Coordinates of C-alpha atoms and ligand atoms in Angstrom, one line a residue:
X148 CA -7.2 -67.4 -153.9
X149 CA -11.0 -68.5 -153.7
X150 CA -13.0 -65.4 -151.6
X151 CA -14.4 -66.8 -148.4
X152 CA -18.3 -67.4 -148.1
X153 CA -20.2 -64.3 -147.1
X154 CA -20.9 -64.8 -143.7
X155 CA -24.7 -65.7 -143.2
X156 CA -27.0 -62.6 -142.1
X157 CA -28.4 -62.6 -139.0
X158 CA -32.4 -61.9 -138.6
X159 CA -33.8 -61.1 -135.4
X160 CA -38.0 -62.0 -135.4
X161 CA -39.4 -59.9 -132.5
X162 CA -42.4 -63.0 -131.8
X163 CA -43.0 -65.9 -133.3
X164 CA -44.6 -65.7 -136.7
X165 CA -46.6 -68.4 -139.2
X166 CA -44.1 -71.1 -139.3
X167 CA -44.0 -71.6 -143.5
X168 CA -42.9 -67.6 -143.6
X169 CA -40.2 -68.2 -140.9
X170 CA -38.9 -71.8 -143.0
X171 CA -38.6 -69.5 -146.2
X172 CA -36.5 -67.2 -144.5
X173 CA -34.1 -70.0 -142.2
X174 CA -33.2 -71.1 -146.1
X175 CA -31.6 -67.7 -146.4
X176 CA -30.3 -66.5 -143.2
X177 CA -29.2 -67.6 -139.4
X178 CA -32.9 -66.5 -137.7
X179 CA -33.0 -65.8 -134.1
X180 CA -37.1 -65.8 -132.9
X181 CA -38.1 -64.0 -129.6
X182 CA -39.9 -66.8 -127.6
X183 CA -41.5 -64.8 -125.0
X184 CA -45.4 -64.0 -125.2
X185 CA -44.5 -60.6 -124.6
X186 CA -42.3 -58.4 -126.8
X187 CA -38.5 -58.0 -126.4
X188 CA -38.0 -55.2 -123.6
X189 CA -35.4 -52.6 -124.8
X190 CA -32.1 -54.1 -123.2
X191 CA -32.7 -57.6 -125.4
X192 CA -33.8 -55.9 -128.4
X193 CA -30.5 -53.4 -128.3
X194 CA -28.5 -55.9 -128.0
X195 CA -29.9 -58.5 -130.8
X196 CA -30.1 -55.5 -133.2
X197 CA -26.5 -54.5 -132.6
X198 CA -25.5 -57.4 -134.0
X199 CA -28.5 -57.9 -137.1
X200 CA -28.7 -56.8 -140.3
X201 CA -32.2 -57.2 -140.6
X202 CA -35.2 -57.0 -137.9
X203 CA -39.2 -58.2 -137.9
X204 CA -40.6 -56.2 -135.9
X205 CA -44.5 -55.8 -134.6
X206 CA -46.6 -52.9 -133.7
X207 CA -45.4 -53.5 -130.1
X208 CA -42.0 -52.8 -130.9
X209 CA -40.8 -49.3 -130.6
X210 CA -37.9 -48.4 -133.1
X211 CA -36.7 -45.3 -132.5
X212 CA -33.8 -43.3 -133.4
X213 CA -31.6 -43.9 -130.2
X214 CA -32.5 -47.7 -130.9
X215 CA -31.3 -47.3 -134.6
X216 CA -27.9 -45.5 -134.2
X217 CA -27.4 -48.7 -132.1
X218 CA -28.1 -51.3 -134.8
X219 CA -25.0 -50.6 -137.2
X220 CA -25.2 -53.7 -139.6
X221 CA -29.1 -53.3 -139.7
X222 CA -30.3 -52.4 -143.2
X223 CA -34.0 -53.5 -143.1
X224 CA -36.6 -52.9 -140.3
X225 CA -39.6 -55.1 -141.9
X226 CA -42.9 -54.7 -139.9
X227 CA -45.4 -57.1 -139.4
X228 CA -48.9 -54.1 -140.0
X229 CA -49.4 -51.8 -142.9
X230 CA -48.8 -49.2 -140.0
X231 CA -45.1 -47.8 -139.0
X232 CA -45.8 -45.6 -136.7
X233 CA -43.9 -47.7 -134.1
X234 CA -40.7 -47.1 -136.4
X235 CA -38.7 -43.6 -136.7
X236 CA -39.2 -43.9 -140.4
X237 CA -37.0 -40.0 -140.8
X238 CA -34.3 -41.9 -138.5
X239 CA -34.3 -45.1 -140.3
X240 CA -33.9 -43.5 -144.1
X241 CA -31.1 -41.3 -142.2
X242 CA -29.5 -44.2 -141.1
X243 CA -29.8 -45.9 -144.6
X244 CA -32.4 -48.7 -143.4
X245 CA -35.3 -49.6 -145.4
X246 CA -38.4 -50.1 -143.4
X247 CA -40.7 -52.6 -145.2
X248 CA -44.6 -53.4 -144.1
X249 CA -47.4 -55.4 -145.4
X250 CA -50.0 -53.3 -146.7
X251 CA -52.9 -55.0 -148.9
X252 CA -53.2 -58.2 -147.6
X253 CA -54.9 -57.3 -144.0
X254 CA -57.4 -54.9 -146.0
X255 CA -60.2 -57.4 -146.0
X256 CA -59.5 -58.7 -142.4
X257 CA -59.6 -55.6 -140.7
X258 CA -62.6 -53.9 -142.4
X259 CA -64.4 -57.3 -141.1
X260 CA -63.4 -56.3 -137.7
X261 CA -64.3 -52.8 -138.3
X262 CA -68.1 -53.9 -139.5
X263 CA -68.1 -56.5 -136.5
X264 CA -67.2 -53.7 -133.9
X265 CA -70.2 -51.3 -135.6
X266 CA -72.6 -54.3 -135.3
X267 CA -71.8 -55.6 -131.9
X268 CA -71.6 -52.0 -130.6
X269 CA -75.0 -51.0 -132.3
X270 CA -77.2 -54.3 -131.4
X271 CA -75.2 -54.3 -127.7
X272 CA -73.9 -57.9 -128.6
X273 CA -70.9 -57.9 -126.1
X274 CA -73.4 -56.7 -123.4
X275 CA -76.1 -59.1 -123.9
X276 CA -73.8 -62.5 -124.2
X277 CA -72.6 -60.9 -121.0
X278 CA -75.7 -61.0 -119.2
X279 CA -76.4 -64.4 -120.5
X280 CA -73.4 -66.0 -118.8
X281 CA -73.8 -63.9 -115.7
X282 CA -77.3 -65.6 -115.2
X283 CA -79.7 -62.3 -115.6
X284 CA -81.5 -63.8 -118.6
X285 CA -84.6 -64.0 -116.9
X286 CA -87.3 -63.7 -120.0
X287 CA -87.8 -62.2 -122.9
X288 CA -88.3 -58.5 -122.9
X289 CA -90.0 -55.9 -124.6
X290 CA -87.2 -52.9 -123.9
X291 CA -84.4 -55.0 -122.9
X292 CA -80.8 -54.1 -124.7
X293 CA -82.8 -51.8 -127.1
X294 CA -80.0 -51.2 -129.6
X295 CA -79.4 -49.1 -132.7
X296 CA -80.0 -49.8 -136.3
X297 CA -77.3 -50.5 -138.5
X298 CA -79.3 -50.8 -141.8
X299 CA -80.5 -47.7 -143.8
X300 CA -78.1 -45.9 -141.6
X301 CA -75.4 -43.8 -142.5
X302 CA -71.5 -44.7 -141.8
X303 CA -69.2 -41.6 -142.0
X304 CA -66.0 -43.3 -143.0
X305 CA -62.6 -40.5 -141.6
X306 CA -59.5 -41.4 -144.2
X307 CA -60.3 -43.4 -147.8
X308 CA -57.5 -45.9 -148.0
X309 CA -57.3 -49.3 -148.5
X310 CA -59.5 -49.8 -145.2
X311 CA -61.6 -46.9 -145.6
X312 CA -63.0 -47.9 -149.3
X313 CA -63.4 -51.5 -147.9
X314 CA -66.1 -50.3 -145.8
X315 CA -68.8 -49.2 -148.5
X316 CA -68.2 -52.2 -149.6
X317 CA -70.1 -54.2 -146.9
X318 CA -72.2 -51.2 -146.3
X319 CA -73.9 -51.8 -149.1
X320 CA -75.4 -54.7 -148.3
X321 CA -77.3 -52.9 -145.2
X322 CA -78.6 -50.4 -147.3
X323 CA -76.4 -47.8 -145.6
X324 CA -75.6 -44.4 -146.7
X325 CA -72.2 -43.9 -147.5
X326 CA -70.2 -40.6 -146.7
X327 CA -66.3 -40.1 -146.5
X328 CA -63.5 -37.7 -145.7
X329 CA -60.2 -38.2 -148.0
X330 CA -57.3 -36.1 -148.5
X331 CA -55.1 -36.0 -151.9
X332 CA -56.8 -35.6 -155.5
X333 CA -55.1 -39.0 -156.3
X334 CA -57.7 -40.5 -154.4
X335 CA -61.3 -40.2 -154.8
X336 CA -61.6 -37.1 -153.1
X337 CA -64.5 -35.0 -154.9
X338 CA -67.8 -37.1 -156.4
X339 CA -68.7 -40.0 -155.6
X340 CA -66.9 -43.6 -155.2
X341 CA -69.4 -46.5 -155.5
X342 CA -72.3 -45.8 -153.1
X343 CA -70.4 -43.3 -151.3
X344 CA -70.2 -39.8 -151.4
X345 CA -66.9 -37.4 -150.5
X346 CA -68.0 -35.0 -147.9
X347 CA -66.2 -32.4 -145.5
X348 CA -65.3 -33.4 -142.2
X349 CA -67.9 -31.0 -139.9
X350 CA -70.6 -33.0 -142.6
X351 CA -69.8 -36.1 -142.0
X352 CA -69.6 -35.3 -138.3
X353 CA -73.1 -33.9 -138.0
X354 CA -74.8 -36.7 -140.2
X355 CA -73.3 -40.1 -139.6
X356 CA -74.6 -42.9 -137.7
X357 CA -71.6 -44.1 -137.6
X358 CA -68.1 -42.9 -137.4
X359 CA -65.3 -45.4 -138.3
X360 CA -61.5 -44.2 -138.5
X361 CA -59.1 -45.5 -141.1
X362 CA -56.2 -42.6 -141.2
X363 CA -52.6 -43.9 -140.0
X364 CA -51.2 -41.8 -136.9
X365 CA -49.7 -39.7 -137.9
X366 CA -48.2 -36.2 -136.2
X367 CA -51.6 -34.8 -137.9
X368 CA -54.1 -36.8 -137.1
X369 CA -53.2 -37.1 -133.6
X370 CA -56.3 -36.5 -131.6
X371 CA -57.9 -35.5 -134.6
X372 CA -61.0 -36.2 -132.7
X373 CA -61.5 -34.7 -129.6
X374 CA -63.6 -32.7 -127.9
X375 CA -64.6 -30.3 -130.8
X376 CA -65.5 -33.2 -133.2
X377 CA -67.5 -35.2 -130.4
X378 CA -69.3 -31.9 -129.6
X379 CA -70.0 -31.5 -133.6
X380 CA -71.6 -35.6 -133.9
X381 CA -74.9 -36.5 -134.5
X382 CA -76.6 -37.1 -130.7
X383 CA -76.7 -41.0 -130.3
X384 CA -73.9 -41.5 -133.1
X385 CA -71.0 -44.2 -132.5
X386 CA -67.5 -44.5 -133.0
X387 CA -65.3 -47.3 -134.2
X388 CA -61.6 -46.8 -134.1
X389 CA -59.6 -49.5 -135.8
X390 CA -56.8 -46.8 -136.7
X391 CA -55.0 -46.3 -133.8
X392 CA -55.9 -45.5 -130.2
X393 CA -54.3 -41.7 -130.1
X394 CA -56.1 -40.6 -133.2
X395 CA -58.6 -40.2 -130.8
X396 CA -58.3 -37.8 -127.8
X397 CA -59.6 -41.0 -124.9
X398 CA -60.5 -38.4 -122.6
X399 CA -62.6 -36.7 -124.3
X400 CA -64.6 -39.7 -126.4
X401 CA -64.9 -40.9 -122.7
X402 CA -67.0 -37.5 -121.7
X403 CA -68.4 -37.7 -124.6
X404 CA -69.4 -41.3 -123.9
X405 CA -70.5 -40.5 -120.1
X406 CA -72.8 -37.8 -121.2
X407 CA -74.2 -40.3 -124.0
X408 CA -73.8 -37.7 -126.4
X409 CA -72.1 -40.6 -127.7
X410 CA -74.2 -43.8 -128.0
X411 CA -71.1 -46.1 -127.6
X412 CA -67.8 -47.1 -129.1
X413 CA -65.9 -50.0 -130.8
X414 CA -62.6 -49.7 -130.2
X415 CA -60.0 -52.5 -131.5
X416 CA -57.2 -49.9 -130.5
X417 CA -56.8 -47.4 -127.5
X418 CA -54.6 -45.6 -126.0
X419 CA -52.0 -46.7 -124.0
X420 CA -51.9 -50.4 -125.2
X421 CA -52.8 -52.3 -123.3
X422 CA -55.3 -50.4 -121.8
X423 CA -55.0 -49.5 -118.0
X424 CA -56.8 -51.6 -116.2
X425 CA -58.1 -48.8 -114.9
X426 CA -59.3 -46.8 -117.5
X427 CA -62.7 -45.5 -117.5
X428 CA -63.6 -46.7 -120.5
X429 CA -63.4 -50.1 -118.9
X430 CA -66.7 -49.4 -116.4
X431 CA -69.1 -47.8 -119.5
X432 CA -71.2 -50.5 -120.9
X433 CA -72.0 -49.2 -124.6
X434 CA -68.2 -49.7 -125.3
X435 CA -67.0 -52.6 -126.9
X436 CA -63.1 -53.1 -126.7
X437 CA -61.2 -55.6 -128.6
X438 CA -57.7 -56.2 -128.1
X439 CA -56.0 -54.6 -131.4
X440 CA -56.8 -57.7 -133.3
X441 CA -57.8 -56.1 -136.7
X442 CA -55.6 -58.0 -138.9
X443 CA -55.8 -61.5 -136.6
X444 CA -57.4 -63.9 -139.3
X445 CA -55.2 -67.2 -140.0
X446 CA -55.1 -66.3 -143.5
X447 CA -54.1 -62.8 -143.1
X448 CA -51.5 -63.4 -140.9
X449 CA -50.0 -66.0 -143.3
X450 CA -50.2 -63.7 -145.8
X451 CA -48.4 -61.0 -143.9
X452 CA -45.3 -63.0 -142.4
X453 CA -44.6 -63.9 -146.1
X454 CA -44.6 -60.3 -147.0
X455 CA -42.5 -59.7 -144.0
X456 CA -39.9 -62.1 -145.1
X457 CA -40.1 -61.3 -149.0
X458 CA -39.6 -57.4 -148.0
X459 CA -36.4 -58.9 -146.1
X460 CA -35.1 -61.0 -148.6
X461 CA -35.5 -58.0 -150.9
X462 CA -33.1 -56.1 -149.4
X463 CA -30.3 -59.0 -149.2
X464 CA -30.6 -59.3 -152.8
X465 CA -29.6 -55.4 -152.6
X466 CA -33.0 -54.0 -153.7
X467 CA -35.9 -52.1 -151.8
X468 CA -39.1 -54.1 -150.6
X469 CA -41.2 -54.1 -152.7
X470 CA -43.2 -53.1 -149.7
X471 CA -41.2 -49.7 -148.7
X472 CA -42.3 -47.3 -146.3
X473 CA -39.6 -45.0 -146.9
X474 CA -39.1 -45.6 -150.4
X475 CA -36.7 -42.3 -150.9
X476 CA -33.7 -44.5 -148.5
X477 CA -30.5 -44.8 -150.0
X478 CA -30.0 -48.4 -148.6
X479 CA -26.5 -48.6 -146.3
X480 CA -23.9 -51.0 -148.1
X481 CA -23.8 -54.1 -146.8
X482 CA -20.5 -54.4 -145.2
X483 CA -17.4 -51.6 -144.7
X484 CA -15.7 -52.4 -147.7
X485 CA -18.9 -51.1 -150.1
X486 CA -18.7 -46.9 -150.3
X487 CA -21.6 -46.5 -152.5
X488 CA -24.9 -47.0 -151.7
X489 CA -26.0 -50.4 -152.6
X490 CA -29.3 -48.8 -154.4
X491 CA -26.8 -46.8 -156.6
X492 CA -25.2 -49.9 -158.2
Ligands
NAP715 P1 -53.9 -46.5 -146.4 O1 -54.3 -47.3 -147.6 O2 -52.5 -45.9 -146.4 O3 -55.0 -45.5 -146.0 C1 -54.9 -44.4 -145.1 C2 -55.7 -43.3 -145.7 O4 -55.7 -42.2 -144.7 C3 -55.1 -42.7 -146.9 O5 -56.1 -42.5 -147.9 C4 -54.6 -41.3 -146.4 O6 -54.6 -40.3 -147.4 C5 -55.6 -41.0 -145.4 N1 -55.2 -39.9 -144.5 C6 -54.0 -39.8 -143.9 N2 -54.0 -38.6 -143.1 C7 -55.2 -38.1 -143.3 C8 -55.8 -36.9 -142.8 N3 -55.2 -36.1 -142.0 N4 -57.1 -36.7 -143.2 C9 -57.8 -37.5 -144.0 N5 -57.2 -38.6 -144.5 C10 -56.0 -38.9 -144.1 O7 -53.8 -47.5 -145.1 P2 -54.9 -48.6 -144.7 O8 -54.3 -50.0 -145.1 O9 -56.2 -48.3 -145.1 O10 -54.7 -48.6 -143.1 C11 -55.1 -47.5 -142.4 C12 -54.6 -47.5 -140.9 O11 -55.3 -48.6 -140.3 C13 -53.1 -48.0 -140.8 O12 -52.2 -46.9 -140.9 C14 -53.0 -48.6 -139.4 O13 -52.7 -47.7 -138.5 C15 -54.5 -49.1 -139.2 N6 -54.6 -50.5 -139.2 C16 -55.0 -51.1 -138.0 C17 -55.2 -52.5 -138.0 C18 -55.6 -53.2 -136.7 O14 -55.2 -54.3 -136.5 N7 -56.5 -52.6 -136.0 C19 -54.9 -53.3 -139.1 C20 -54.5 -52.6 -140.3 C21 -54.4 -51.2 -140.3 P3 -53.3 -40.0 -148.3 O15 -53.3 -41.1 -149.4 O16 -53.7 -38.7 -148.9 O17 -52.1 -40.0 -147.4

């Protein structure tokens, strides 16, 4: 008796992505896309993930473990962001679920946003197109928006990844000083790399200009910064966080803002996201905010759906991503019938 067709598999998009990505995957599978501007709340996202047995998922969407004992087809959670902190990555590789992401590709982007931040936070940029639309460019003037300089300073650069060694790369070309914290010895940890120079973190504290963050979150570098560090900076230094907003204790960089022992911030991330409209970060002035946008270049984004859905596909050809963020998973088999993992075949 001929075997009937295997039954299409279902792929839930959380938002709509590039539309050349989403084509490449509606040739492989039925594709259900989220058309709201705002993510899926939890009650739609249960229930299309009880039923899918394979989910593109943003920053924005929170996968945790309740959410994943929920989803029993699902065998791929692929995430549009290098980061995964938004996933229950321990849960997932319990459950058998690869969890794919897109690292590489949004390097460039999001190292341009990072100098952009430093420049517009250092010259006042934001400020002074704000005054200019509000009407209270009056003359030119001697001490008006008096800013810092960004060349021949130096940028203190917190977690050497792909992002982190991205930035000498554009400091070089404002004669900056380069100094950088890393972590394992299969990175350039000790010496130099390029222009820059591996430091500890109370040095790079006390002599930066600049502080940019690169680490992931992670249950370690939560609030790496806080009080202590800010108290430990360079009078007048300035922070740009295009990590993640709770890798930096708020209250405290806002103190630390308030008593200008910090010159200013540029933050592409906070914490919560959105921010509360009400935050008091939103009345300083020498902050520049920008809504977590790091990686929102056409290009990029192209370039990151087609990850997304080749980290997918991956898995329904019974294979990791090649993009794996749990790379130790023992992938679920795709149906009841299978016993052994689908990895072990
Ligand atoms: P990556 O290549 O994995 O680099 C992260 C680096 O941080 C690694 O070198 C890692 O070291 C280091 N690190 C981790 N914990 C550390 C610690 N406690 N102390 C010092 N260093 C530590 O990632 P990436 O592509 O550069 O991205 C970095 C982060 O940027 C992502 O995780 C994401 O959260 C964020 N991001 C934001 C945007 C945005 O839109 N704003 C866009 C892209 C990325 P080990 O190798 O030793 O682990």
């Amino acid at each position: 008796m001929p075997r009937s067709p295997r039954p299409l598999r279902k792929v839930f998009v959380t938002r709509a992505i590039d539309p050349a990505a989403l084509a490449q995957l509606r040739a492989a599978a039925e594709v259900e896309v989220w058309p709201g501007e705002m993510p899926p709340p939890i009650r739609q996202l249960r229930g299309a993930l009880s039923h899918a047995d394979a989910v593109i998922s943003m920053v924005t969407d929170k996968i945790d473990a309740p959410l994943i004992a929920s989803a029993p087809r699902l065998r791929v959670i692929s995430n549009l962001a290098v980061g995964v902190d938004n996933i229950d990555l321990e849960a997932a590789t319990r459950a058998g679920i690869a969890v794919g992401h897109t690292p590489g590709v949004l390097t460039e982007a999001t190292a341009d946003l990072a100098f952009g931040l430093l420049m517009a936070t250092a010259r006042r940029i934001a400020e002074g197109d704000l005054q200019v639309r509000a009407g209270k460019w009056r003359t030119w003037g001697p001490m008006t928006l008096l800013g810092r300089d960004v060349h021949s300073a130096t940028l203190g650069i917190i977690g050497f990844g792909a992002i982190g060694q991205a930035m000498p790369r554009r400091a070089i070309g404002f004669g900056m000083r380069v100094l950088y914290l890393a972590r394992r010895s299969n990175k350039p940890k000790a010496g130099r790399y390029g222009v820059a120079t591996a430091v500890s973190l109370s040095r790079l504290l006390a002599e930066a200009d600049f502080v940019s963050i690169h680490v992931p979150l992670t249950p370690e570098t939560r609030h790496m910064i806080g009080a202590r560090e800010f108290s430990r900076m360079k009078p007048g230094a300035i922070l740009i966080n295009t990590a993640r907003g709770p890798v930096v204790d708020q209250d405290a960089m806002v103190a630390a803002l308030k008593s200008r022992r910090l010159a200013g911030a540029g933050l592409d991330v906070t914490d919560p996201e959105p921010i509360a409209r009400r935050d008091p970060l939103l009345q300083l002035d020498n902050v520049v905010i920008t809504p977590h946008i790091g990686s929102a270049s056409i290009a990029t984004r192209g370039r990151m759906a087609a990850i997304a859905v080749a980290n997918v596909l991956d898995v329904f050809a019974g294979r990791l991503p090649e993009f794996c963020a749990n790379p130790r998973v023992r992938l679920r088999p795709t149906d009841a019938a299978s016993s052994r993992p689908a990895n072990d075949r």
